[in-house]
Amino acid sequence: MKMCGDKKIRLKRVNPCITCKLCKGYLIDATTIRECLHTFCKSCIVKHLEDHNTCPNCNIVIHQSHPLNFISHDRTMQDIVYKLVPNLQKYEQKREEKFYKKKGLPKPKQTEPEQQNGELPTPKVDSNPDCHRLDEQVMICLECSASHMKRLPRKYLHVSSYATVTHIKKFIAMKLYKNVQKHKDVNMI
């Protein structure tokens, strides 16, 4: 039964959004450049950045000397790809197992082991003060419409998905005013 409002979309319509511009295949280990938010397969972008320091899609300079430090695993995009492309995840896991077996290497442990029912286990609370590095990360684009305010050095922020608007306001206040108490003066739309 089709629910009201549901609309089927053909995979070929979303293919440009879930394929790597370098290898032309579906995104595997989706990795996003923090500066411009373009996404590629991890192996493709790492190989590209061995010889270049720019995004292969828009040519923006990622970083002069260490571009690999400014790319991030994009778990959300990879989940979307695996949900949209039937059997891709199974195929990729089999291919990876075959690779490690052929090389005689132990397969690295998953960073997020799945339980028997396919769900991820509940993360343990850690006393690590830098605990949000392991959270799912989101990219936020900051654009200033006020002409009297100075611009931030970077247009995009890479933050924990648990960050609130107040956290971001305090960050901006520290960068612009060097005073966290001025976060109330920062308006976000």
PDB file of C-alpha atoms in Angstrom:
ATOM      1  CA  MET A   1       0.000   0.000   0.000  1.00  0.00           C
ATOM      2  CA  LYS A   2       1.350   3.382  -0.965  1.00  0.00           C
ATOM      3  CA  MET A   3       1.045   6.024   1.739  1.00  0.00           C
ATOM      4  CA  CYS A   4      -0.128   9.510   0.927  1.00  0.00           C
ATOM      5  CA  GLY A   5       2.857  11.720   0.226  1.00  0.00           C
ATOM      6  CA  ASP A   6       5.238   8.866  -0.595  1.00  0.00           C
ATOM      7  CA  LYS A   7       6.922   9.251  -3.933  1.00  0.00           C
ATOM      8  CA  LYS A   8       9.163   6.740  -5.624  1.00  0.00           C
ATOM      9  CA  ILE A   9      12.351   8.140  -7.055  1.00  0.00           C
ATOM     10  CA  ARG A  10      14.484   6.223  -9.503  1.00  0.00           C
ATOM     11  CA  LEU A  11      18.052   5.487  -8.410  1.00  0.00           C
ATOM     12  CA  LYS A  12      19.428   7.086 -11.586  1.00  0.00           C
ATOM     13  CA  ARG A  13      18.042  10.458 -10.412  1.00  0.00           C
ATOM     14  CA  VAL A  14      20.076  10.384  -7.186  1.00  0.00           C
ATOM     15  CA  ASN A  15      23.161   8.675  -8.667  1.00  0.00           C
ATOM     16  CA  PRO A  16      25.014  11.986  -9.211  1.00  0.00           C
ATOM     17  CA  CYS A  17      24.689  12.664  -5.464  1.00  0.00           C
ATOM     18  CA  ILE A  18      25.944   9.246  -4.299  1.00  0.00           C
ATOM     19  CA  THR A  19      28.754   8.566  -6.762  1.00  0.00           C
ATOM     20  CA  CYS A  20      32.407   9.543  -6.550  1.00  0.00           C
ATOM     21  CA  LYS A  21      33.490  12.118  -9.132  1.00  0.00           C
ATOM     22  CA  LEU A  22      36.946  10.498  -9.301  1.00  0.00           C
ATOM     23  CA  CYS A  23      36.197   6.794  -9.860  1.00  0.00           C
ATOM     24  CA  LYS A  24      32.579   7.212 -11.078  1.00  0.00           C
ATOM     25  CA  GLY A  25      31.485   4.385  -8.720  1.00  0.00           C
ATOM     26  CA  TYR A  26      29.217   4.465  -5.707  1.00  0.00           C
ATOM     27  CA  LEU A  27      30.789   6.120  -2.660  1.00  0.00           C
ATOM     28  CA  ILE A  28      32.740   3.633  -0.530  1.00  0.00           C
ATOM     29  CA  ASP A  29      34.026   4.947   2.813  1.00  0.00           C
ATOM     30  CA  ALA A  30      32.478   8.309   1.913  1.00  0.00           C
ATOM     31  CA  THR A  31      34.908  11.074   2.850  1.00  0.00           C
ATOM     32  CA  THR A  32      34.067  14.769   2.764  1.00  0.00           C
ATOM     33  CA  ILE A  33      36.416  17.708   2.346  1.00  0.00           C
ATOM     34  CA  ARG A  34      35.705  20.062   5.259  1.00  0.00           C
ATOM     35  CA  GLU A  35      36.400  23.251   3.332  1.00  0.00           C
ATOM     36  CA  CYS A  36      33.933  22.793   0.459  1.00  0.00           C
ATOM     37  CA  LEU A  37      31.842  19.758   1.525  1.00  0.00           C
ATOM     38  CA  HIS A  38      32.463  17.728  -1.646  1.00  0.00           C
ATOM     39  CA  THR A  39      32.419  13.963  -1.013  1.00  0.00           C
ATOM     40  CA  PHE A  40      34.513  11.185  -2.568  1.00  0.00           C
ATOM     41  CA  CYS A  41      35.509   7.589  -1.852  1.00  0.00           C
ATOM     42  CA  LYS A  42      38.185   7.599   0.842  1.00  0.00           C
ATOM     43  CA  SER A  43      40.722   5.742  -1.303  1.00  0.00           C
ATOM     44  CA  CYS A  44      40.082   8.069  -4.255  1.00  0.00           C
ATOM     45  CA  ILE A  45      40.488  11.327  -2.345  1.00  0.00           C
ATOM     46  CA  VAL A  46      43.534  10.088  -0.416  1.00  0.00           C
ATOM     47  CA  LYS A  47      45.199   9.073  -3.683  1.00  0.00           C
ATOM     48  CA  HIS A  48      44.309  12.447  -5.237  1.00  0.00           C
ATOM     49  CA  LEU A  49      45.716  14.358  -2.240  1.00  0.00           C
ATOM     50  CA  GLU A  50      49.065  12.586  -2.512  1.00  0.00           C
ATOM     51  CA  ASP A  51      49.825  14.808  -5.520  1.00  0.00           C
ATOM     52  CA  HIS A  52      47.428  17.756  -5.074  1.00  0.00           C
ATOM     53  CA  ASN A  53      46.188  20.001  -2.286  1.00  0.00           C
ATOM     54  CA  THR A  54      42.949  21.076  -3.961  1.00  0.00           C
ATOM     55  CA  CYS A  55      39.446  19.650  -4.229  1.00  0.00           C
ATOM     56  CA  PRO A  56      39.141  17.698  -7.494  1.00  0.00           C
ATOM     57  CA  ASN A  57      35.613  19.043  -7.970  1.00  0.00           C
ATOM     58  CA  CYS A  58      35.933  22.799  -7.318  1.00  0.00           C
ATOM     59  CA  ASN A  59      39.735  23.315  -7.094  1.00  0.00           C
ATOM     60  CA  ILE A  60      39.538  25.101  -3.733  1.00  0.00           C
ATOM     61  CA  VAL A  61      42.789  24.775  -1.766  1.00  0.00           C
ATOM     62  CA  ILE A  62      42.105  22.361   1.095  1.00  0.00           C
ATOM     63  CA  HIS A  63      45.353  23.080   2.952  1.00  0.00           C
ATOM     64  CA  GLN A  64      48.767  24.099   1.665  1.00  0.00           C
ATOM     65  CA  SER A  65      50.798  21.351   3.330  1.00  0.00           C
ATOM     66  CA  HIS A  66      48.486  18.875   5.109  1.00  0.00           C
ATOM     67  CA  PRO A  67      45.251  18.460   3.113  1.00  0.00           C
ATOM     68  CA  LEU A  68      44.647  14.976   4.554  1.00  0.00           C
ATOM     69  CA  ASN A  69      44.012  16.554   7.954  1.00  0.00           C
ATOM     70  CA  PHE A  70      41.018  18.399   6.523  1.00  0.00           C
ATOM     71  CA  ILE A  71      38.934  15.499   5.233  1.00  0.00           C
ATOM     72  CA  SER A  72      36.458  13.521   7.329  1.00  0.00           C
ATOM     73  CA  HIS A  73      34.622  10.226   7.133  1.00  0.00           C
ATOM     74  CA  ASP A  74      31.011  11.021   6.220  1.00  0.00           C
ATOM     75  CA  ARG A  75      29.031   8.294   7.996  1.00  0.00           C
ATOM     76  CA  THR A  76      25.674   9.853   7.099  1.00  0.00           C
ATOM     77  CA  MET A  77      26.428   9.884   3.369  1.00  0.00           C
ATOM     78  CA  GLN A  78      27.739   6.317   3.503  1.00  0.00           C
ATOM     79  CA  ASP A  79      24.561   5.169   5.281  1.00  0.00           C
ATOM     80  CA  ILE A  80      22.466   6.841   2.579  1.00  0.00           C
ATOM     81  CA  VAL A  81      24.448   5.101  -0.181  1.00  0.00           C
ATOM     82  CA  TYR A  82      24.102   1.705   1.495  1.00  0.00           C
ATOM     83  CA  LYS A  83      20.353   2.222   1.970  1.00  0.00           C
ATOM     84  CA  LEU A  84      19.777   3.289  -1.627  1.00  0.00           C
ATOM     85  CA  VAL A  85      21.956   0.726  -3.427  1.00  0.00           C
ATOM     86  CA  PRO A  86      20.790  -2.864  -2.806  1.00  0.00           C
ATOM     87  CA  ASN A  87      23.502  -5.319  -1.641  1.00  0.00           C
ATOM     88  CA  LEU A  88      26.338  -2.781  -1.983  1.00  0.00           C
ATOM     89  CA  GLN A  89      27.320  -3.069   1.678  1.00  0.00           C
ATOM     90  CA  LYS A  90      27.368  -6.892   1.568  1.00  0.00           C
ATOM     91  CA  TYR A  91      29.378  -6.858  -1.659  1.00  0.00           C
ATOM     92  CA  GLU A  92      31.870  -4.376  -0.233  1.00  0.00           C
ATOM     93  CA  GLN A  93      32.336  -6.411   2.971  1.00  0.00           C
ATOM     94  CA  LYS A  94      32.969  -9.592   0.938  1.00  0.00           C
ATOM     95  CA  ARG A  95      35.419  -7.742  -1.313  1.00  0.00           C
ATOM     96  CA  GLU A  96      37.280  -6.406   1.729  1.00  0.00           C
ATOM     97  CA  GLU A  97      37.460  -9.854   3.363  1.00  0.00           C
ATOM     98  CA  LYS A  98      38.778 -11.320   0.105  1.00  0.00           C
ATOM     99  CA  PHE A  99      41.436  -8.588  -0.111  1.00  0.00           C
ATOM    100  CA  TYR A 100      42.753  -9.197   3.421  1.00  0.00           C
ATOM    101  CA  LYS A 101      42.673 -12.971   2.946  1.00  0.00           C
ATOM    102  CA  LYS A 102      44.633 -12.682  -0.321  1.00  0.00           C
ATOM    103  CA  LYS A 103      47.244 -10.437   1.348  1.00  0.00           C
ATOM    104  CA  GLY A 104      47.427 -12.732   4.384  1.00  0.00           C
ATOM    105  CA  LEU A 105      46.607  -9.839   6.702  1.00  0.00           C
ATOM    106  CA  PRO A 106      44.201  -9.799   9.635  1.00  0.00           C
ATOM    107  CA  LYS A 107      41.076  -7.789   8.899  1.00  0.00           C
ATOM    108  CA  PRO A 108      41.018  -4.612  11.030  1.00  0.00           C
ATOM    109  CA  LYS A 109      38.291  -4.558  13.652  1.00  0.00           C
ATOM    110  CA  GLN A 110      35.309  -2.353  12.950  1.00  0.00           C
ATOM    111  CA  THR A 111      35.233   0.865  14.910  1.00  0.00           C
ATOM    112  CA  GLU A 112      31.529   0.302  15.526  1.00  0.00           C
ATOM    113  CA  PRO A 113      30.790  -3.412  15.964  1.00  0.00           C
ATOM    114  CA  GLU A 114      27.241  -4.405  15.116  1.00  0.00           C
ATOM    115  CA  GLN A 115      25.161  -6.552  17.419  1.00  0.00           C
ATOM    116  CA  GLN A 116      23.373  -9.705  16.287  1.00  0.00           C
ATOM    117  CA  ASN A 117      20.177  -7.803  15.415  1.00  0.00           C
ATOM    118  CA  GLY A 118      22.083  -5.380  13.169  1.00  0.00           C
ATOM    119  CA  GLU A 119      21.776  -2.430  15.550  1.00  0.00           C
ATOM    120  CA  LEU A 120      24.746  -0.536  16.886  1.00  0.00           C
ATOM    121  CA  PRO A 121      25.492  -0.993  20.587  1.00  0.00           C
ATOM    122  CA  THR A 122      24.856   1.862  22.993  1.00  0.00           C
ATOM    123  CA  PRO A 123      28.092   3.830  23.418  1.00  0.00           C
ATOM    124  CA  LYS A 124      29.723   3.712  26.857  1.00  0.00           C
ATOM    125  CA  VAL A 125      30.011   6.921  28.816  1.00  0.00           C
ATOM    126  CA  ASP A 126      33.672   7.900  28.981  1.00  0.00           C
ATOM    127  CA  SER A 127      35.399  10.354  31.269  1.00  0.00           C
ATOM    128  CA  ASN A 128      37.504  11.545  28.322  1.00  0.00           C
ATOM    129  CA  PRO A 129      37.251  15.383  28.228  1.00  0.00           C
ATOM    130  CA  ASP A 130      37.521  15.243  24.414  1.00  0.00           C
ATOM    131  CA  CYS A 131      34.640  12.798  24.103  1.00  0.00           C
ATOM    132  CA  HIS A 132      32.794  14.621  21.316  1.00  0.00           C
ATOM    133  CA  ARG A 133      35.464  13.750  18.730  1.00  0.00           C
ATOM    134  CA  LEU A 134      33.820  10.320  18.492  1.00  0.00           C
ATOM    135  CA  ASP A 135      30.313  11.748  17.991  1.00  0.00           C
ATOM    136  CA  GLU A 136      28.805  11.943  14.555  1.00  0.00           C
ATOM    137  CA  GLN A 137      30.039  15.192  13.041  1.00  0.00           C
ATOM    138  CA  VAL A 138      28.124  17.781  11.042  1.00  0.00           C
ATOM    139  CA  MET A 139      29.315  20.657   8.908  1.00  0.00           C
ATOM    140  CA  ILE A 140      27.837  24.120   9.417  1.00  0.00           C
ATOM    141  CA  CYS A 141      28.183  26.929   6.902  1.00  0.00           C
ATOM    142  CA  LEU A 142      28.582  30.366   8.495  1.00  0.00           C
ATOM    143  CA  GLU A 143      27.675  33.404   6.437  1.00  0.00           C
ATOM    144  CA  CYS A 144      27.672  36.886   7.890  1.00  0.00           C
ATOM    145  CA  SER A 145      25.065  39.287   6.527  1.00  0.00           C
ATOM    146  CA  ALA A 146      26.110  42.216   8.733  1.00  0.00           C
ATOM    147  CA  SER A 147      28.619  44.442   6.975  1.00  0.00           C
ATOM    148  CA  HIS A 148      30.025  45.863  10.249  1.00  0.00           C
ATOM    149  CA  MET A 149      31.236  42.471  11.537  1.00  0.00           C
ATOM    150  CA  LYS A 150      34.572  40.966  10.644  1.00  0.00           C
ATOM    151  CA  ARG A 151      34.561  37.666   8.789  1.00  0.00           C
ATOM    152  CA  LEU A 152      35.595  34.391  10.354  1.00  0.00           C
ATOM    153  CA  PRO A 153      38.759  32.803   8.915  1.00  0.00           C
ATOM    154  CA  ARG A 154      36.792  29.719   7.794  1.00  0.00           C
ATOM    155  CA  LYS A 155      33.306  29.577   6.351  1.00  0.00           C
ATOM    156  CA  TYR A 156      32.554  26.050   7.616  1.00  0.00           C
ATOM    157  CA  LEU A 157      32.551  24.556  11.107  1.00  0.00           C
ATOM    158  CA  HIS A 158      33.002  20.849  11.784  1.00  0.00           C
ATOM    159  CA  VAL A 159      31.120  20.157  15.035  1.00  0.00           C
ATOM    160  CA  SER A 160      29.555  17.355  17.025  1.00  0.00           C
ATOM    161  CA  SER A 161      25.953  16.636  16.097  1.00  0.00           C
ATOM    162  CA  TYR A 162      25.193  17.273  19.771  1.00  0.00           C
ATOM    163  CA  ALA A 163      26.314  20.907  19.555  1.00  0.00           C
ATOM    164  CA  THR A 164      23.552  23.407  20.280  1.00  0.00           C
ATOM    165  CA  VAL A 165      22.941  26.855  18.809  1.00  0.00           C
ATOM    166  CA  THR A 166      24.267  28.317  22.070  1.00  0.00           C
ATOM    167  CA  HIS A 167      27.521  26.361  21.693  1.00  0.00           C
ATOM    168  CA  ILE A 168      27.965  27.769  18.205  1.00  0.00           C
ATOM    169  CA  LYS A 169      27.081  31.298  19.346  1.00  0.00           C
ATOM    170  CA  LYS A 170      29.698  31.059  22.112  1.00  0.00           C
ATOM    171  CA  PHE A 171      32.289  29.842  19.612  1.00  0.00           C
ATOM    172  CA  ILE A 172      31.521  32.752  17.270  1.00  0.00           C
ATOM    173  CA  ALA A 173      31.632  35.213  20.193  1.00  0.00           C
ATOM    174  CA  MET A 174      35.081  33.925  21.150  1.00  0.00           C
ATOM    175  CA  LYS A 175      36.327  34.264  17.581  1.00  0.00           C
ATOM    176  CA  LEU A 176      34.815  37.702  16.882  1.00  0.00           C
ATOM    177  CA  TYR A 177      34.794  39.426  20.270  1.00  0.00           C
ATOM    178  CA  LYS A 178      37.328  37.339  22.259  1.00  0.00           C
ATOM    179  CA  ASN A 179      34.645  37.205  24.972  1.00  0.00           C
ATOM    180  CA  VAL A 180      32.299  34.239  25.457  1.00  0.00           C
ATOM    181  CA  GLN A 181      29.826  36.425  27.412  1.00  0.00           C
ATOM    182  CA  LYS A 182      29.049  38.337  24.208  1.00  0.00           C
ATOM    183  CA  HIS A 183      27.353  35.256  22.725  1.00  0.00           C
ATOM    184  CA  LYS A 184      24.026  37.001  23.415  1.00  0.00           C
ATOM    185  CA  ASP A 185      25.043  39.641  20.860  1.00  0.00           C
ATOM    186  CA  VAL A 186      25.348  36.996  18.121  1.00  0.00           C
ATOM    187  CA  ASN A 187      22.154  36.496  16.142  1.00  0.00           C
ATOM    188  CA  MET A 188      21.666  33.377  14.071  1.00  0.00           C
ATOM    189  CA  ILE A 189      19.033  32.951  11.401  1.00  0.00           C
TER     190      ILE A 189
END
